[in-house]
Amino acid sequence: EHGKRDPNVITSYAVHRWLGPEASTLVHYELVRGEIYGRLLGTTLKDEGEGSKVGLRVFDAGCGLGPGLMYLEQKEPSWDLVGHTISSEQHRWITEDLPPHRFAARLRSYDEPLADGDGEDKRYHAIYSIEAAIHSPDLRHTLARWSSALEPGGIVVLIDDFLSVGVDRDNDPDVELFAKSWLANSVVTTTELSEWSDGIGLALVNDRDLGSEYQVLKRNYRGRRPEVKVQ
């Protein structure tokens, strides 16, 4: 698997689900940029084709091999980017194999966004997590930590799997199998996210069904529900 990665080709190590007609794994980062532009900068990506020129501080909560950080650094050179991973192999890839970059990647839990090793305690204008928050053992606690690390008016952008309202999380065998195979510790509904937000200084302002909007089943699984197995 490592041999298939090319540090100079972001798509080779951006291991998200394919989105859009071009079946790209980079759409996720454009969705994040779009939310930041619309909610923090009051503009759109079309208006700022060469980058925002605004020095925002942005945190990648669960940065994996660093594709999101690398992509955003290339698109938004004025942003100060930080990411956390708990994988020593992922951290080694970022620090040793990727081309020279300015962003900081730390071998640390994404529940510790403010734990700067150099003693700094800078807050973030935006925190994003792509297919990573679901692995949190306590997503409510994680969201609270992210909220406390935001600048006033800051945002959290989540792209992940969520439970449909009405599905019995505790007694549905498909949910149980998915949770085990995907290491999904926090299989929750967006309704629950909204309820939790009230007590931690957040508010759910946009709830998009990307599965339908970007035809995830069709693009990734040929229109069929994927089979999952637990070894």
CSV table of N, CA, C and O in Angstrom, one decimal, residues 3-75:
chain,number,residue,atom,x,y,z
A,3,GLY,N,3.7,1.6,-1.3
A,3,GLY,CA,4.4,1.7,-2.6
A,3,GLY,C,3.5,2.5,-3.6
A,3,GLY,O,4.0,3.0,-4.6
A,4,LYS,N,2.2,2.5,-3.4
A,4,LYS,CA,1.2,3.1,-4.3
A,4,LYS,C,1.2,4.6,-4.1
A,4,LYS,O,0.6,5.3,-4.9
A,5,ARG,N,1.7,5.1,-2.9
A,5,ARG,CA,1.6,6.5,-2.6
A,5,ARG,C,2.7,7.3,-3.3
A,5,ARG,O,3.9,6.8,-3.4
A,6,ASP,N,2.4,8.4,-3.9
A,6,ASP,CA,3.4,9.3,-4.4
A,6,ASP,C,3.3,10.6,-3.7
A,6,ASP,O,2.3,11.3,-3.8
A,7,PRO,N,4.3,11.0,-2.9
A,7,PRO,CA,4.2,12.2,-2.1
A,7,PRO,C,4.0,13.5,-3.0
A,7,PRO,O,3.6,14.5,-2.4
A,8,ASN,N,4.2,13.4,-4.3
A,8,ASN,CA,4.1,14.5,-5.1
A,8,ASN,C,2.7,14.6,-5.8
A,8,ASN,O,2.4,15.5,-6.5
A,9,VAL,N,1.9,13.6,-5.5
A,9,VAL,CA,0.5,13.5,-6.1
A,9,VAL,C,-0.5,13.3,-4.9
A,9,VAL,O,-0.6,12.2,-4.4
A,10,ILE,N,-1.2,14.4,-4.6
A,10,ILE,CA,-2.1,14.3,-3.4
A,10,ILE,C,-3.1,13.3,-3.5
A,10,ILE,O,-3.5,12.6,-2.5
A,11,THR,N,-3.7,13.1,-4.7
A,11,THR,CA,-4.8,12.1,-4.9
A,11,THR,C,-4.3,10.7,-4.5
A,11,THR,O,-5.1,9.8,-4.2
A,12,SER,N,-3.0,10.4,-4.6
A,12,SER,CA,-2.5,9.1,-4.3
A,12,SER,C,-2.5,8.7,-2.8
A,12,SER,O,-2.4,7.6,-2.4
A,13,TYR,N,-2.6,9.8,-2.0
A,13,TYR,CA,-2.7,9.5,-0.5
A,13,TYR,C,-3.8,10.2,0.2
A,13,TYR,O,-3.9,10.2,1.4
A,14,ALA,N,-4.7,10.8,-0.6
A,14,ALA,CA,-6.0,11.3,-0.1
A,14,ALA,C,-7.0,10.1,-0.2
A,14,ALA,O,-7.7,9.9,-1.2
A,15,VAL,N,-7.2,9.4,0.9
A,15,VAL,CA,-7.9,8.1,0.8
A,15,VAL,C,-9.3,8.3,1.4
A,15,VAL,O,-9.8,7.7,2.3
A,16,HIS,N,-10.1,9.3,0.8
A,16,HIS,CA,-11.5,9.5,1.1
A,16,HIS,C,-12.4,8.8,0.1
A,16,HIS,O,-11.9,8.3,-1.0
A,17,ARG,N,-13.7,8.8,0.3
A,17,ARG,CA,-14.6,8.3,-0.7
A,17,ARG,C,-14.6,9.3,-1.9
A,17,ARG,O,-14.4,10.5,-1.8
A,18,TRP,N,-14.8,8.7,-3.1
A,18,TRP,CA,-14.9,9.6,-4.3
A,18,TRP,C,-16.2,10.4,-4.3
A,18,TRP,O,-17.2,9.9,-3.9
A,19,LEU,N,-16.0,11.6,-4.7
A,19,LEU,CA,-17.2,12.5,-4.8
A,19,LEU,C,-17.2,13.2,-6.2
A,19,LEU,O,-16.2,13.5,-6.7
A,20,GLY,N,-18.4,13.5,-6.7
A,20,GLY,CA,-18.6,14.2,-7.9
A,20,GLY,C,-18.4,13.4,-9.1
A,20,GLY,O,-18.0,12.3,-9.1
A,21,PRO,N,-18.7,14.0,-10.3
A,21,PRO,CA,-18.7,13.3,-11.6
A,21,PRO,C,-17.3,12.8,-12.0
A,21,PRO,O,-17.1,11.9,-12.7
A,22,GLU,N,-16.2,13.5,-11.4
A,22,GLU,CA,-14.9,13.1,-11.7
A,22,GLU,C,-14.3,12.1,-10.7
A,22,GLU,O,-13.1,11.8,-10.8
A,23,ALA,N,-15.2,11.7,-9.8
A,23,ALA,CA,-14.8,10.7,-8.8
A,23,ALA,C,-13.5,11.1,-8.1
A,23,ALA,O,-12.5,10.4,-8.0
A,24,SER,N,-13.5,12.3,-7.5
A,24,SER,CA,-12.3,12.9,-6.9
A,24,SER,C,-12.4,12.8,-5.4
A,24,SER,O,-13.4,12.9,-4.8
A,25,THR,N,-11.2,12.6,-4.8
A,25,THR,CA,-11.1,12.6,-3.4
A,25,THR,C,-10.7,14.0,-2.9
A,25,THR,O,-10.5,14.2,-1.7
A,26,LEU,N,-10.6,14.9,-3.8
A,26,LEU,CA,-10.2,16.3,-3.4
A,26,LEU,C,-11.4,17.2,-3.2
A,26,LEU,O,-11.2,18.3,-2.7
A,27,VAL,N,-12.6,16.7,-3.6
A,27,VAL,CA,-13.8,17.5,-3.4
A,27,VAL,C,-14.0,17.9,-1.9
A,27,VAL,O,-14.5,19.0,-1.6
A,28,HIS,N,-13.6,17.0,-1.0
A,28,HIS,CA,-13.8,17.2,0.4
A,28,HIS,C,-13.1,18.5,0.8
A,28,HIS,O,-13.7,19.3,1.6
A,29,TYR,N,-11.9,18.8,0.3
A,29,TYR,CA,-11.2,20.0,0.7
A,29,TYR,C,-11.8,21.3,0.1
A,29,TYR,O,-11.8,22.3,0.8
A,30,GLU,N,-12.4,21.1,-1.1
A,30,GLU,CA,-13.1,22.3,-1.6
A,30,GLU,C,-14.4,22.6,-0.8
A,30,GLU,O,-14.8,23.7,-0.7
A,31,LEU,N,-15.0,21.5,-0.3
A,31,LEU,CA,-16.2,21.7,0.5
A,31,LEU,C,-15.8,22.5,1.8
A,31,LEU,O,-16.5,23.4,2.2
A,32,VAL,N,-14.7,22.1,2.4
A,32,VAL,CA,-14.2,22.8,3.6
A,32,VAL,C,-13.9,24.2,3.3
A,32,VAL,O,-14.3,25.1,4.0
A,33,ARG,N,-13.1,24.4,2.2
A,33,ARG,CA,-12.8,25.8,1.8
A,33,ARG,C,-14.1,26.6,1.5
A,33,ARG,O,-14.2,27.8,2.0
A,34,GLY,N,-15.1,26.0,0.9
A,34,GLY,CA,-16.3,26.7,0.6
A,34,GLY,C,-17.0,27.2,1.9
A,34,GLY,O,-17.5,28.3,2.0
A,35,GLU,N,-17.0,26.3,2.9
A,35,GLU,CA,-17.7,26.7,4.2
A,35,GLU,C,-16.9,27.8,4.9
A,35,GLU,O,-17.5,28.7,5.4
A,36,ILE,N,-15.6,27.7,4.8
A,36,ILE,CA,-14.7,28.8,5.4
A,36,ILE,C,-14.9,30.1,4.7
A,36,ILE,O,-15.1,31.2,5.4
A,37,TYR,N,-15.0,30.1,3.4
A,37,TYR,CA,-15.2,31.3,2.6
A,37,TYR,C,-16.6,31.9,2.9
A,37,TYR,O,-16.7,33.1,3.2
A,38,GLY,N,-17.6,31.1,2.9
A,38,GLY,CA,-18.9,31.6,3.1
A,38,GLY,C,-19.2,32.1,4.5
A,38,GLY,O,-19.9,33.1,4.7
A,39,ARG,N,-18.7,31.4,5.5
A,39,ARG,CA,-19.1,31.7,6.9
A,39,ARG,C,-18.1,32.6,7.6
A,39,ARG,O,-18.4,33.3,8.5
A,40,LEU,N,-16.8,32.6,7.1
A,40,LEU,CA,-15.8,33.5,7.8
A,40,LEU,C,-15.4,34.7,6.9
A,40,LEU,O,-15.1,35.7,7.5
A,41,LEU,N,-15.4,34.5,5.6
A,41,LEU,CA,-15.0,35.5,4.8
A,41,LEU,C,-16.1,36.3,4.0
A,41,LEU,O,-15.8,37.3,3.4
A,42,GLY,N,-17.3,35.7,4.1
A,42,GLY,CA,-18.4,36.4,3.4
A,42,GLY,C,-18.3,36.4,1.9
A,42,GLY,O,-18.8,37.4,1.3
A,43,THR,N,-17.7,35.4,1.3
A,43,THR,CA,-17.5,35.4,-0.1
A,43,THR,C,-17.6,34.0,-0.6
A,43,THR,O,-18.0,33.1,0.1
A,44,THR,N,-17.3,33.7,-1.9
A,44,THR,CA,-17.3,32.4,-2.4
A,44,THR,C,-16.0,32.0,-3.1
A,44,THR,O,-15.1,32.9,-3.3
A,45,LEU,N,-15.8,30.7,-3.3
A,45,LEU,CA,-14.5,30.3,-4.0
A,45,LEU,C,-14.4,30.9,-5.4
A,45,LEU,O,-13.3,31.3,-5.8
A,46,LYS,N,-15.5,31.1,-6.1
A,46,LYS,CA,-15.4,31.7,-7.4
A,46,LYS,C,-14.9,33.2,-7.4
A,46,LYS,O,-14.3,33.6,-8.3
A,47,ASP,N,-15.1,33.8,-6.3
A,47,ASP,CA,-14.7,35.2,-6.1
A,47,ASP,C,-13.2,35.4,-5.8
A,47,ASP,O,-12.6,36.4,-6.0
A,48,GLU,N,-12.6,34.3,-5.3
A,48,GLU,CA,-11.2,34.3,-4.8
A,48,GLU,C,-10.5,33.1,-5.4
A,48,GLU,O,-10.0,32.2,-4.7
A,49,GLY,N,-10.3,33.1,-6.7
A,49,GLY,CA,-9.7,32.0,-7.4
A,49,GLY,C,-8.3,31.7,-7.0
A,49,GLY,O,-7.8,30.6,-7.1
A,50,GLU,N,-7.5,32.7,-6.5
A,50,GLU,CA,-6.1,32.6,-6.2
A,50,GLU,C,-5.9,32.5,-4.7
A,50,GLU,O,-4.7,32.7,-4.3
A,51,GLY,N,-6.9,32.3,-3.9
A,51,GLY,CA,-6.7,32.2,-2.5
A,51,GLY,C,-7.2,33.5,-1.8
A,51,GLY,O,-7.4,34.5,-2.5
A,52,SER,N,-7.5,33.4,-0.6
A,52,SER,CA,-8.2,34.4,0.1
A,52,SER,C,-7.4,35.6,0.6
A,52,SER,O,-7.9,36.7,0.8
A,53,LYS,N,-6.1,35.4,0.7
A,53,LYS,CA,-5.2,36.5,1.2
A,53,LYS,C,-5.4,36.8,2.6
A,53,LYS,O,-4.9,37.8,3.1
A,54,VAL,N,-6.3,36.1,3.3
A,54,VAL,CA,-6.6,36.4,4.7
A,54,VAL,C,-5.9,35.4,5.6
A,54,VAL,O,-6.1,34.1,5.3
A,55,GLY,N,-5.2,35.8,6.6
A,55,GLY,CA,-4.4,34.9,7.4
A,55,GLY,C,-5.2,34.2,8.4
A,55,GLY,O,-5.1,34.5,9.6
A,56,LEU,N,-5.9,33.1,8.0
A,56,LEU,CA,-6.7,32.3,9.0
A,56,LEU,C,-5.8,31.2,9.6
A,56,LEU,O,-4.9,30.7,8.9
A,57,ARG,N,-6.2,30.8,10.8
A,57,ARG,CA,-5.5,29.6,11.4
A,57,ARG,C,-6.5,28.5,11.4
A,57,ARG,O,-7.6,28.6,11.9
A,58,VAL,N,-6.1,27.4,10.8
A,58,VAL,CA,-7.0,26.3,10.5
A,58,VAL,C,-6.4,25.0,11.0
A,58,VAL,O,-5.3,24.7,10.8
A,59,PHE,N,-7.3,24.2,11.7
A,59,PHE,CA,-6.8,22.9,12.3
A,59,PHE,C,-7.5,21.7,11.6
A,59,PHE,O,-8.7,21.7,11.4
A,60,ASP,N,-6.7,20.7,11.2
A,60,ASP,CA,-7.1,19.5,10.6
A,60,ASP,C,-7.2,18.4,11.7
A,60,ASP,O,-6.2,18.0,12.2
A,61,ALA,N,-8.4,18.1,12.1
A,61,ALA,CA,-8.6,17.2,13.3
A,61,ALA,C,-8.7,15.7,12.7
A,61,ALA,O,-9.7,15.2,12.3
A,62,GLY,N,-7.5,15.1,12.7
A,62,GLY,CA,-7.4,13.8,12.2
A,62,GLY,C,-6.8,13.9,10.8
A,62,GLY,O,-7.5,13.5,9.8
A,63,CYS,N,-5.6,14.3,10.6
A,63,CYS,CA,-5.0,14.7,9.3
A,63,CYS,C,-4.5,13.6,8.5
A,63,CYS,O,-4.2,13.8,7.3
A,64,GLY,N,-4.5,12.3,9.1
A,64,GLY,CA,-4.1,11.2,8.3
A,64,GLY,C,-2.7,11.4,7.7
A,64,GLY,O,-1.7,11.8,8.4
A,65,LEU,N,-2.5,11.2,6.4
A,65,LEU,CA,-1.2,11.3,5.8
A,65,LEU,C,-0.9,12.7,5.3
A,65,LEU,O,0.1,13.0,4.7
A,66,GLY,N,-1.8,13.7,5.7
A,66,GLY,CA,-1.6,15.1,5.4
A,66,GLY,C,-2.1,15.6,4.1
A,66,GLY,O,-1.7,16.7,3.7
A,67,PRO,N,-3.0,14.9,3.3
A,67,PRO,CA,-3.4,15.4,2.0
A,67,PRO,C,-4.2,16.7,2.1
A,67,PRO,O,-4.0,17.6,1.3
A,68,GLY,N,-5.1,16.8,3.1
A,68,GLY,CA,-5.8,18.0,3.3
A,68,GLY,C,-5.0,19.2,3.6
A,68,GLY,O,-5.1,20.3,3.0
A,69,LEU,N,-4.0,19.0,4.4
A,69,LEU,CA,-3.1,20.1,4.8
A,69,LEU,C,-2.3,20.6,3.6
A,69,LEU,O,-2.1,21.8,3.3
A,70,MET,N,-1.8,19.6,2.8
A,70,MET,CA,-1.0,19.9,1.7
A,70,MET,C,-1.8,20.6,0.6
A,70,MET,O,-1.4,21.6,0.0
A,71,TYR,N,-3.0,20.1,0.4
A,71,TYR,CA,-3.9,20.7,-0.6
A,71,TYR,C,-4.2,22.2,-0.2
A,71,TYR,O,-4.1,23.1,-1.1
A,72,LEU,N,-4.6,22.4,1.0
A,72,LEU,CA,-5.0,23.7,1.4
A,72,LEU,C,-3.8,24.7,1.5
A,72,LEU,O,-3.9,25.9,1.2
A,73,GLU,N,-2.6,24.2,1.8
A,73,GLU,CA,-1.4,25.0,1.8
A,73,GLU,C,-1.2,25.5,0.4
A,73,GLU,O,-0.8,26.7,0.2
A,74,GLN,N,-1.4,24.7,-0.6
A,74,GLN,CA,-1.2,25.1,-2.0
A,74,GLN,C,-2.2,26.1,-2.5
A,74,GLN,O,-1.9,27.0,-3.2
A,75,LYS,N,-3.5,25.9,-2.0
A,75,LYS,CA,-4.6,26.7,-2.5
A,75,LYS,C,-4.6,28.0,-1.6
A,75,LYS,O,-5.1,29.1,-2.1
